[in-house]
XYZ file of C-alpha atoms in Angstrom:
695
model
C -5.844 111.451 -80.288
C -6.117 107.755 -81.147
C -9.340 106.953 -82.968
C -8.800 103.223 -83.364
C -6.670 100.598 -81.619
C -6.367 97.303 -83.510
C -5.271 94.313 -81.437
C -3.902 91.306 -83.295
C -2.235 88.099 -82.184
C 1.334 88.284 -83.479
C 3.841 90.909 -84.527
C 5.650 89.854 -87.710
C 2.896 87.475 -88.841
C -0.017 89.895 -88.377
C 0.670 93.396 -87.036
C 3.420 94.137 -89.564
C 1.496 93.007 -92.683
C -1.665 94.676 -91.331
C 0.265 97.949 -91.088
C 1.539 97.611 -94.654
C -1.935 96.829 -95.993
C -3.924 99.435 -94.030
C -1.467 102.229 -93.296
C 0.629 101.949 -96.446
C 3.872 101.931 -94.504
C 5.534 100.521 -91.418
C 6.088 103.163 -88.763
C 6.543 102.080 -85.150
C 6.072 104.223 -82.074
C 8.211 104.174 -78.940
C 6.296 101.125 -77.643
C 6.971 99.140 -80.809
C 3.349 99.298 -81.977
C 2.463 100.430 -85.492
C 0.916 103.844 -86.116
C -0.584 105.605 -89.103
C -3.826 106.702 -90.731
C -6.596 104.526 -92.164
C -9.836 105.946 -93.542
C -9.084 109.277 -91.897
C -8.581 107.692 -88.466
C -5.439 107.804 -86.354
C -4.682 104.119 -85.851
C -2.429 102.131 -83.526
C -1.893 98.437 -84.310
C -0.793 96.420 -81.293
C -0.040 92.747 -80.876
C 0.131 89.997 -78.282
C 2.211 86.837 -78.641
C -0.107 83.898 -78.183
C -1.790 83.292 -74.811
C -0.460 85.879 -72.326
C -2.652 84.553 -69.509
C -2.890 81.052 -68.089
C -5.290 79.161 -65.880
C -4.692 79.173 -62.130
C -2.924 76.024 -60.961
C -5.035 73.928 -58.558
C -2.741 74.998 -55.706
C -3.380 78.672 -56.524
C -7.017 78.201 -55.536
C -6.274 76.332 -52.309
C -3.330 74.562 -50.669
C -5.693 71.611 -50.199
C -5.665 71.269 -54.012
C -1.853 71.334 -54.283
C -0.298 68.028 -55.301
C 2.854 68.948 -53.348
C 1.065 69.898 -50.119
C -2.026 67.706 -49.887
C -1.958 63.974 -49.243
C -2.852 61.873 -52.300
C -5.932 60.481 -50.530
C -7.198 63.979 -49.674
C -6.510 65.262 -53.173
C -8.376 62.348 -54.732
C -11.308 62.877 -52.332
C -11.535 66.521 -53.438
C -12.123 65.542 -57.076
C -13.505 66.932 -59.311
C -11.656 70.207 -58.717
C -14.169 72.779 -59.954
C -13.488 76.342 -58.724
C -16.359 78.520 -57.543
C -14.924 81.176 -59.844
C -12.578 80.287 -62.689
C -9.486 82.500 -62.659
C -6.572 83.222 -64.956
C -3.268 84.928 -64.222
C -0.625 86.767 -66.172
C 2.059 84.474 -67.545
C 5.720 84.900 -66.649
C 8.263 85.272 -69.426
C 8.913 87.423 -72.445
C 7.641 88.219 -75.913
C 10.741 89.251 -77.801
C 12.846 91.476 -75.551
C 9.939 92.745 -73.438
C 8.326 90.955 -70.534
C 4.748 89.815 -70.883
C 3.758 92.310 -68.181
C 5.382 95.180 -70.095
C 3.559 94.169 -73.285
C 0.216 93.972 -71.485
C 0.739 97.441 -70.012
C 1.353 98.789 -73.525
C -1.887 97.194 -74.728
C -3.726 98.724 -71.761
C -2.175 102.156 -72.373
C -3.171 102.376 -76.034
C -6.512 100.691 -75.485
C -7.400 103.298 -72.861
C -6.398 106.135 -75.191
C -8.405 104.828 -78.156
C -12.007 105.730 -78.886
C -12.730 102.197 -80.106
C -10.965 98.857 -80.448
C -11.020 96.237 -83.213
C -10.114 92.673 -82.245
C -8.131 91.082 -85.104
C -6.565 87.967 -83.583
C -6.721 84.617 -85.420
C -10.311 83.967 -86.592
C -10.760 80.747 -84.653
C -11.690 79.586 -81.173
C -8.222 80.044 -79.641
C -7.563 83.382 -81.336
C -10.857 84.691 -80.009
C -10.174 83.370 -76.509
C -6.655 84.748 -76.134
C -7.731 88.133 -77.493
C -10.817 88.500 -75.352
C -9.130 87.272 -72.168
C -6.549 90.066 -72.490
C -9.176 92.723 -73.205
C -11.389 91.537 -70.345
C -8.554 91.318 -67.799
C -7.345 94.812 -68.759
C -10.859 96.280 -68.551
C -10.986 97.204 -72.233
C -13.819 95.017 -73.477
C -16.396 97.813 -73.370
C -14.434 99.673 -76.046
C -14.355 96.749 -78.477
C -16.806 97.361 -81.325
C -15.682 95.113 -84.175
C -14.251 91.649 -84.836
C -12.010 91.327 -87.893
C -11.638 87.854 -89.414
C -8.415 87.919 -91.436
C -8.095 84.542 -93.128
C -5.621 85.495 -95.821
C -2.431 87.544 -95.557
C -2.552 88.969 -99.094
C -2.734 92.776 -98.740
C -5.930 93.003 -100.788
C -7.581 90.400 -98.562
C -6.419 92.112 -95.363
C -8.023 95.361 -96.529
C -11.196 93.515 -97.521
C -11.410 91.854 -94.086
C -11.138 95.190 -92.260
C -13.683 96.792 -94.576
C -16.068 93.918 -93.766
C -15.432 93.893 -89.997
C -18.203 92.180 -88.020
C -19.941 93.232 -84.826
C -18.066 91.981 -81.756
C -21.281 90.286 -80.573
C -20.727 87.731 -83.357
C -17.783 86.438 -81.328
C -19.733 85.601 -78.177
C -20.362 81.903 -78.875
C -16.828 81.438 -80.193
C -15.471 82.908 -76.951
C -17.739 80.682 -74.845
C -16.555 77.609 -76.758
C -12.942 78.695 -76.192
C -13.523 79.025 -72.450
C -15.202 75.613 -72.377
C -12.275 74.002 -74.208
C -9.814 75.627 -71.815
C -11.736 74.524 -68.719
C -12.383 70.995 -69.958
C -8.693 70.505 -70.681
C -7.732 71.941 -67.277
C -10.257 69.821 -65.401
C -9.386 66.602 -67.188
C -5.657 67.339 -67.370
C -3.886 69.405 -64.707
C -6.670 69.041 -62.124
C -6.841 65.255 -62.590
C -3.130 64.783 -61.877
C -3.852 63.027 -58.566
C -6.105 60.452 -60.219
C -3.809 59.382 -63.049
C -0.705 59.578 -60.832
C -2.363 57.352 -58.222
C -3.449 54.826 -60.853
C 0.065 54.633 -62.261
C 1.797 54.448 -58.876
C -0.488 51.574 -57.871
C 0.934 49.768 -60.889
C 4.533 50.650 -59.978
C 4.989 53.480 -62.476
C 6.502 56.722 -61.154
C 8.610 58.175 -63.973
C 8.135 61.393 -65.932
C 4.933 61.510 -67.914
C 2.978 59.236 -65.584
C 1.088 62.201 -64.136
C 0.371 63.696 -67.535
C -3.120 63.289 -68.905
C -4.924 65.244 -71.575
C -7.840 65.011 -73.960
C -5.747 65.183 -77.134
C -2.740 63.155 -75.954
C -4.977 60.396 -74.625
C -6.908 60.336 -77.887
C -3.703 60.066 -79.930
C -2.304 57.276 -77.741
C -5.580 55.336 -77.825
C -5.898 55.745 -81.592
C -2.342 54.527 -82.273
C -2.748 51.624 -79.850
C -6.081 50.521 -81.317
C -4.758 50.633 -84.888
C -1.646 48.628 -83.995
C -3.699 46.107 -82.026
C -6.051 45.581 -84.974
C -3.164 45.105 -87.398
C -1.111 42.869 -85.082
C -4.130 40.632 -84.473
C -5.511 40.765 -87.993
C -6.794 37.419 -89.229
C -7.170 37.555 -92.991
C -9.187 34.342 -92.906
C -11.725 35.549 -90.349
C -15.274 35.604 -91.788
C -15.720 39.294 -91.046
C -12.654 40.092 -93.158
C -13.861 38.288 -96.267
C -16.778 38.251 -98.644
C -17.310 36.349 -101.885
C -18.463 37.671 -105.209
C -19.066 36.085 -108.603
C -17.070 36.990 -111.688
C -18.585 36.676 -115.171
C -15.962 36.393 -117.921
C -16.868 36.771 -121.599
C -15.075 35.129 -124.493
C -13.958 38.511 -125.881
C -12.262 39.596 -122.659
C -14.875 41.414 -120.573
C -14.863 40.835 -116.810
C -18.132 41.702 -115.068
C -18.595 41.392 -111.324
C -21.702 40.674 -109.270
C -23.200 43.675 -107.499
C -23.974 41.514 -104.457
C -21.562 39.417 -102.439
C -22.050 36.483 -100.097
C -20.584 36.317 -96.583
C -19.518 32.677 -97.037
C -17.613 31.044 -99.881
C -19.982 28.067 -99.956
C -22.904 30.344 -100.824
C -21.082 31.821 -103.821
C -19.943 28.371 -104.979
C -23.520 27.112 -104.710
C -24.695 29.931 -107.005
C -21.989 29.125 -109.572
C -22.850 25.400 -109.489
C -26.539 26.190 -109.949
C -25.758 28.241 -113.093
C -22.956 26.153 -114.577
C -25.177 25.302 -117.562
C -25.620 28.997 -118.386
C -23.116 29.665 -121.177
C -24.641 32.687 -122.951
C -25.669 36.099 -121.613
C -26.802 39.404 -123.074
C -24.496 42.293 -122.176
C -25.891 45.812 -122.587
C -23.784 48.960 -122.869
C -24.371 52.535 -121.725
C -22.099 55.371 -122.830
C -21.691 58.642 -120.960
C -19.304 61.484 -120.269
C -18.015 61.944 -116.725
C -16.614 65.172 -115.340
C -13.491 64.860 -113.207
C -12.874 67.577 -110.616
C -9.418 68.881 -109.836
C -7.958 68.222 -106.378
C -9.151 70.673 -103.748
C -7.116 73.682 -102.734
C -4.579 72.792 -100.071
C -5.366 73.224 -96.395
C -2.606 73.297 -93.786
C -2.994 69.654 -92.758
C -2.917 68.627 -96.439
C 0.386 70.438 -96.915
C 1.831 68.813 -93.795
C 0.828 65.367 -95.076
C 2.196 66.156 -98.563
C 5.524 67.292 -97.065
C 5.933 64.067 -95.096
C 5.060 61.947 -98.144
C 7.656 63.848 -100.171
C 10.403 63.281 -97.597
C 10.572 66.847 -96.268
C 11.850 66.069 -92.790
C 11.974 69.641 -91.461
C 9.098 71.470 -89.793
C 7.390 73.256 -92.690
C 5.675 75.945 -90.590
C 8.626 78.409 -90.749
C 8.807 77.916 -94.525
C 5.096 78.647 -94.911
C 5.407 81.693 -92.657
C 8.249 83.066 -94.772
C 6.387 82.487 -98.046
C 3.274 84.153 -96.617
C 5.143 87.173 -95.258
C 6.642 87.739 -98.710
C 3.131 87.572 -100.161
C 4.005 84.522 -102.274
C 1.218 82.406 -100.730
C -1.862 82.940 -98.596
C -1.618 81.274 -95.249
C -4.771 80.813 -93.167
C -3.631 78.818 -90.151
C -6.967 77.710 -88.813
C -9.568 75.136 -89.766
C -12.450 75.729 -87.358
C -14.129 79.012 -88.197
C -12.850 80.010 -91.632
C -14.935 78.071 -94.109
C -17.116 79.540 -96.843
C -19.812 78.158 -99.107
C -17.825 79.412 -102.070
C -14.442 80.968 -102.513
C -14.000 83.980 -104.753
C -10.706 85.782 -105.189
C -10.368 88.253 -108.023
C -6.583 88.252 -107.579
C -6.044 84.635 -108.586
C -6.909 84.822 -112.281
C -4.863 87.950 -113.157
C -1.788 86.348 -111.586
C -2.333 82.941 -113.198
C -0.404 83.853 -116.366
C 2.631 84.974 -114.348
C 2.551 81.885 -112.133
C 2.177 79.652 -115.178
C 5.237 81.272 -116.775
C 7.271 81.082 -113.572
C 6.574 77.347 -113.227
C 7.176 76.803 -116.976
C 3.794 75.158 -117.560
C 2.195 74.526 -120.940
C -1.457 74.579 -119.908
C -4.764 76.126 -120.898
C -5.351 79.418 -119.112
C -7.762 79.408 -116.147
C -11.324 80.401 -116.923
C -12.899 80.661 -113.442
C -13.073 83.150 -110.617
C -15.592 81.425 -108.351
C -15.061 77.984 -106.836
C -18.135 76.318 -105.341
C -17.811 73.907 -102.491
C -15.856 71.412 -102.032
C -14.281 73.536 -99.318
C -17.307 73.524 -97.060
C -16.931 71.513 -93.871
C -19.576 73.344 -91.890
C -22.484 75.055 -93.622
C -23.435 76.929 -90.426
C -20.373 79.172 -90.590
C -21.259 82.710 -91.633
C -19.155 85.682 -92.685
C -16.036 83.566 -92.934
C -13.254 83.276 -95.432
C -11.629 80.207 -96.874
C -9.246 77.656 -95.409
C -7.194 77.309 -98.567
C -3.502 77.928 -99.061
C -3.119 79.380 -102.570
C -0.503 81.448 -104.362
C -0.461 85.077 -103.231
C -0.788 88.314 -105.126
C 2.994 88.845 -105.062
C 4.424 86.494 -107.706
C 8.187 86.048 -107.211
C 10.679 86.488 -110.013
C 12.549 83.403 -111.145
C 15.662 84.689 -109.362
C 13.701 85.279 -106.141
C 12.224 81.780 -106.337
C 15.657 80.239 -106.866
C 16.921 82.193 -103.872
C 14.491 80.467 -101.516
C 15.302 77.383 -99.473
C 14.801 74.137 -101.468
C 11.846 73.216 -99.235
C 10.254 76.622 -99.838
C 10.614 76.167 -103.594
C 8.911 72.769 -103.370
C 6.086 74.170 -101.253
C 5.533 77.179 -103.510
C 5.368 74.965 -106.582
C 2.877 72.431 -105.244
C 0.663 75.123 -103.638
C 0.622 77.041 -106.932
C -0.174 73.914 -108.949
C -3.014 73.049 -106.580
C -4.292 76.628 -107.008
C -4.241 76.499 -110.802
C -5.922 73.084 -111.031
C -9.435 74.044 -109.810
C -9.298 77.211 -111.931
C -8.875 75.227 -115.139
C -11.583 73.365 -117.083
C -12.749 70.126 -115.519
C -11.450 66.905 -116.959
C -13.864 64.825 -119.056
C -13.750 61.033 -119.444
C -15.594 58.801 -121.854
C -17.231 56.013 -119.870
C -18.831 52.805 -121.100
C -20.770 50.680 -118.628
C -21.449 46.977 -119.240
C -24.580 45.509 -117.633
C -25.938 41.981 -117.482
C -28.285 39.950 -115.299
C -28.540 36.233 -114.558
C -31.765 35.433 -112.690
C -31.834 37.964 -109.848
C -28.068 38.620 -109.842
C -26.923 41.851 -111.579
C -23.418 42.092 -113.016
C -21.542 45.188 -114.142
C -18.224 46.478 -115.411
C -16.972 49.767 -116.795
C -14.224 51.140 -118.982
C -13.078 54.762 -119.249
C -10.569 56.916 -121.068
C -9.660 60.594 -121.195
C -11.766 62.657 -123.580
C -10.538 66.096 -122.439
C -7.579 66.552 -120.114
C -8.625 69.870 -118.582
C -6.706 70.374 -115.342
C -4.933 67.047 -115.904
C -2.590 68.876 -118.258
C -0.742 69.566 -114.985
C 0.744 66.081 -114.782
C 2.135 66.615 -111.262
C -1.435 66.614 -109.928
C -2.264 63.199 -111.392
C -1.764 60.166 -109.183
C -1.825 57.683 -112.088
C -1.830 58.139 -115.834
C -4.984 57.193 -117.744
C -5.009 56.313 -121.423
C -6.429 58.695 -124.004
C -9.729 57.711 -125.636
C -7.965 56.925 -128.920
C -5.738 54.418 -127.133
C -8.587 52.549 -125.415
C -10.617 49.754 -126.996
C -14.279 49.879 -125.964
C -15.801 46.437 -126.546
C -19.335 46.214 -127.932
C -22.269 44.673 -126.095
C -24.462 41.828 -127.311
C -24.909 38.111 -126.737
C -21.672 36.652 -125.399
C -20.251 33.318 -124.300
C -19.628 33.377 -120.562
C -18.102 31.480 -117.658
C -18.423 32.033 -113.900
C -15.981 31.804 -111.036
C -15.924 32.758 -107.359
C -13.878 35.774 -106.289
C -12.632 36.189 -102.738
C -12.763 39.859 -101.718
C -10.442 40.518 -98.807
C -10.954 43.319 -96.349
C -7.691 45.147 -95.784
C -6.376 45.975 -92.304
C -6.019 49.658 -91.369
C -2.808 51.430 -92.329
C -0.085 51.973 -89.754
C 0.190 55.415 -88.187
C 3.258 57.211 -89.547
C 4.791 60.675 -89.426
C 3.131 61.353 -92.780
C -0.467 60.461 -91.920
C -0.748 61.170 -88.167
C -1.445 64.958 -88.449
C -4.152 64.380 -91.062
C -5.759 61.617 -88.981
C -5.642 63.843 -85.885
C -7.516 66.527 -87.808
C -10.042 63.998 -89.092
C -10.905 62.862 -85.572
C -10.751 66.296 -83.911
C -7.484 65.764 -82.029
C -5.830 69.182 -81.840
C -5.627 71.746 -84.630
C -3.246 71.923 -87.619
C -1.250 74.586 -85.774
C -0.813 72.479 -82.581
C -0.608 68.899 -83.844
C 3.133 68.886 -84.588
C 3.918 70.129 -81.056
C 1.585 67.564 -79.492
C 3.338 64.745 -81.359
C 6.758 66.144 -80.408
C 5.818 66.440 -76.733
C 4.420 62.902 -76.612
C 7.711 61.631 -78.034
C 9.697 63.660 -75.465
C 7.501 62.321 -72.639
C 8.167 58.839 -74.032
C 4.432 58.223 -74.450
C 4.849 57.256 -78.116
C 7.872 56.354 -80.214
C 8.610 55.999 -83.909
C 10.221 52.642 -84.663
C 11.482 53.708 -88.090
C 8.320 52.574 -89.881
C 5.352 53.573 -87.733
C 4.362 54.909 -84.316
C 4.014 52.679 -81.281
C 2.649 53.429 -77.823
C 5.262 52.995 -75.087
C 4.682 51.539 -71.638
C 4.232 55.089 -70.307
C 1.801 55.859 -73.128
C -0.210 52.732 -72.401
C -1.091 54.308 -69.077
C -3.094 56.879 -71.029
C -4.766 54.001 -72.845
C -5.580 51.750 -69.892
C -5.167 53.692 -66.618
C -7.676 56.498 -67.136
C -11.389 56.293 -67.985
C -11.973 59.962 -68.899
C -10.847 59.934 -72.491
C -11.752 57.069 -74.728
C -11.362 57.619 -78.449
C -15.141 57.922 -78.748
C -15.541 60.329 -75.806
C -12.787 62.560 -77.182
C -14.657 62.881 -80.471
C -17.895 63.506 -78.545
C -16.294 66.327 -76.558
C -15.114 67.892 -79.806
C -18.681 67.785 -81.149
C -19.995 69.292 -77.921
C -17.620 72.250 -78.232
C -18.963 72.847 -81.738
C -22.514 72.688 -80.349
C -21.635 75.374 -77.779
C -20.179 77.448 -80.610
C -23.418 77.022 -82.551
C -21.734 75.098 -85.349
C -22.609 71.571 -84.275
C -25.482 69.228 -85.033
C -27.858 70.749 -82.471
C -30.476 73.161 -83.813
C -29.601 75.729 -81.143
C -26.297 76.370 -79.319
C -26.099 74.339 -76.121
C -25.258 76.134 -72.833
C -21.630 76.661 -71.889
C -20.694 74.437 -68.958
C -22.331 71.365 -70.509
C -19.014 69.726 -71.398
C -17.434 70.660 -68.045
C -20.351 69.129 -66.114
C -20.243 65.950 -68.184
C -16.516 65.538 -67.565
C -16.952 66.292 -63.853
C -19.460 63.445 -63.521
C -16.950 61.048 -65.114
C -14.196 62.255 -62.757
C -16.476 61.610 -59.780
C -17.053 58.008 -60.903
C -13.295 57.514 -61.321
C -12.648 58.917 -57.834
C -15.143 56.559 -56.205
C -13.556 53.538 -57.893
C -10.008 54.617 -57.005
C -10.311 55.689 -53.350
C -10.612 52.192 -51.792
C -7.359 51.141 -53.499
C -5.123 53.930 -52.130
C -2.624 53.022 -49.353
C -2.262 55.454 -46.435
C 1.484 55.972 -46.958
C 1.346 56.921 -50.645
C 3.303 60.047 -51.617
C 3.594 61.495 -55.102
C 6.985 63.206 -54.909
C 9.298 61.188 -52.643
C 11.115 59.812 -55.646
C 11.757 63.309 -56.951
C 12.672 65.140 -53.728
C 15.537 62.847 -52.740
C 17.872 64.016 -55.503
C 21.553 64.043 -54.727
C 22.679 67.384 -53.274
C 26.274 68.566 -53.445
C 27.797 70.714 -50.715
C 30.605 72.969 -51.945
C 32.236 76.233 -50.997
C 32.218 79.422 -53.047
C 35.526 81.222 -53.797
C 34.695 83.419 -50.768
C 34.400 80.349 -48.513
C 30.601 80.219 -48.194
C 29.177 76.675 -48.137
C 26.225 76.058 -50.464
C 24.090 72.946 -50.988
C 22.258 72.471 -54.268
C 20.911 69.716 -56.464
C 23.648 68.356 -58.704
C 21.172 67.466 -61.474
C 18.961 69.608 -63.700
C 16.837 68.632 -66.709
C 18.451 65.183 -66.902
C 22.017 66.562 -66.749
C 24.370 65.842 -63.823
C 26.846 68.667 -63.242
C 30.520 67.750 -63.454
C 33.025 68.942 -60.836
C 34.242 71.628 -63.250
C 30.671 72.803 -63.903
C 29.959 72.986 -60.161
C 33.056 75.130 -59.651
C 31.954 77.465 -62.447
C 28.486 77.745 -60.914
C 29.914 78.514 -57.473
C 32.055 81.235 -59.054
C 28.856 82.875 -60.335
C 29.436 81.937 -63.971
C 26.926 80.730 -66.554
C 27.292 77.230 -67.950
C 25.800 75.568 -71.020
C 24.766 71.919 -71.357
C 22.300 69.780 -73.262
C 19.045 68.925 -71.534
C 17.250 65.588 -71.833
C 15.463 66.883 -74.953
C 18.794 67.466 -76.712
C 18.485 71.272 -76.642
C 21.058 73.589 -75.028
C 20.319 75.016 -71.582
C 22.122 78.166 -70.398
C 22.010 79.266 -66.771
C 23.668 79.892 -63.425
C 23.266 79.245 -59.706
C 20.648 81.496 -58.090
C 19.063 81.943 -54.682
C 15.379 81.084 -55.125
C 12.199 81.005 -53.057
C 9.242 78.615 -53.242
C 6.265 78.554 -50.874
C 8.179 80.783 -48.452
C 11.270 78.535 -48.379
C 14.619 79.857 -49.619
C 17.159 77.617 -51.357
C 20.007 77.593 -53.879
C 19.420 76.005 -57.256
C 20.264 76.135 -60.932
C 18.243 78.775 -62.809
C 18.069 78.785 -66.625
C 18.604 82.118 -68.358
C 15.300 82.292 -70.208
C 16.321 85.359 -72.188
C 19.014 83.380 -73.947
C 17.527 79.910 -74.004
C 13.759 79.727 -74.038
C 12.739 83.117 -75.333
C 15.581 83.815 -77.711
C 13.601 82.305 -80.560
C 10.501 84.287 -79.638
C 11.970 87.672 -80.522
C 10.524 87.460 -83.997
C 6.955 86.977 -82.779
């Protein structure tokens, strides 16, 4: 008898370490799920592999919604495409060597046998959605009693998370917000194909990517375009980019600056002229000690930004996964629902001495176990863990560390240093403030020096060196000879968007999540919507269509939608959660306005796919003499005569697609919408899903 079935999101990243932490060993049954005993219960730990269901395509609801069957005018008239009942369907493909259908049947089998089910997918909106959609579609939701929020893959933290499992009802709002996100993106993306495609075709644009629209991609394109426009048109002499202050210089070397500035240079010069006879001023001093906090623990987006700044060109996610699976670091992957008011981990301090020795640091031992704030980014989150990446409870030996990839060694070192910093005493600076006043104009200056290094003994965490207090001369106050001059204070233009800062900026403005941002950027480059010119990102002509040819997603509306999803989740600014459907209805009203503006412009003879359906077909005979016609091009590659002969002989061929990756496949008889035809078919087992076997 199975007492408990635990469903998590991934195999090697979750199910395997969960089994080690809870069951004490890794023992897999005939279905590949993990089995053992926990707290006297017979337990099966199963896994998914990301989203195993997908939204219906518009054409699945009705042929009148199909972009290939309906006329553009009719499809635009039907907007917004809101189904009477939203539906999802099982995805095609594989997770490892098994098909998605086979995996789902295993989940259903063990879920039906279990007395109760714990949901232990990622503790964020998407993890909740993909877990609950499987359980609901398989009719298992009534058996789910607990939600487990595992934020940290250290074994001790896994056990703690399961011991503190929450009631499944706590997940309701998170699930509703996930559904809303999914439906908003479908409605404004896939379902709005006809609108954006029509807009672009009216402007003579038909190539790949011109029918692609999405909340996040549009936001990224608009953001990059706006930043580049501001910089390219920056006028450093424009009044709004300048203000003018007054500098007071003393005969013994002090430089005090006015606390107020004037918008025009003439105003500041007038003040100086008025006070040119003032040659003496009293300068007061105030001494104090200032505490200096260590840098915060790393979050995923911080690590990604750090890696780019330190010239790590490779995708760091596999490195982080490997370090986490070995227990060398903790690796929470989410940033939405895993924030706490304070972070306490009793495993950090006992391991600090070993980590310190491994990294060959000469520092004062940590003296803290509780770290208040500054990791809060939403005080409404309850029963959550932390978002920090810190060193794990398995400290590697020096030989094991040296055996890692160079990038993994770099990542382990900086994550460990950023863990030790907040545990150490705070830094303390001596500060002297200088204050003076001429008529109604206050002036001030300050000078500081290190009194106690504290965490700054870890020099790699310091951006710039500061002098020790014994090396700094603090001038005295008193009556001093003075002169005035006008200081022009220039406003700086925004920084260009680069590979290093784009993920962090996307997180700041709610564009994607740390786990999806790299793929979004990669896909936009492949679709030729943005390009990197060697120094910074630019929006291409195709990308500008997202900027100018669609009214659904402005930069501001994208941020507003993100806030609305938080409000549905109960974590936004509203006092009470807002009803699900609010964001969908708002977007639908905008789509309706767009439709009404677009319809009068559409010509009767417009067709979306003529340019794509007239591909060159080759007619050749098989070795047995049968004549076959098939498209001679696939994924940007035109088959050579030799390749065509191999295909006709029933052999597999390999070539590079237009994304530079190898494609393996053969000629197959296929069927679409009741029509049979011959065409090239990739071998997904070898090409697309080969890398997924470790999920």
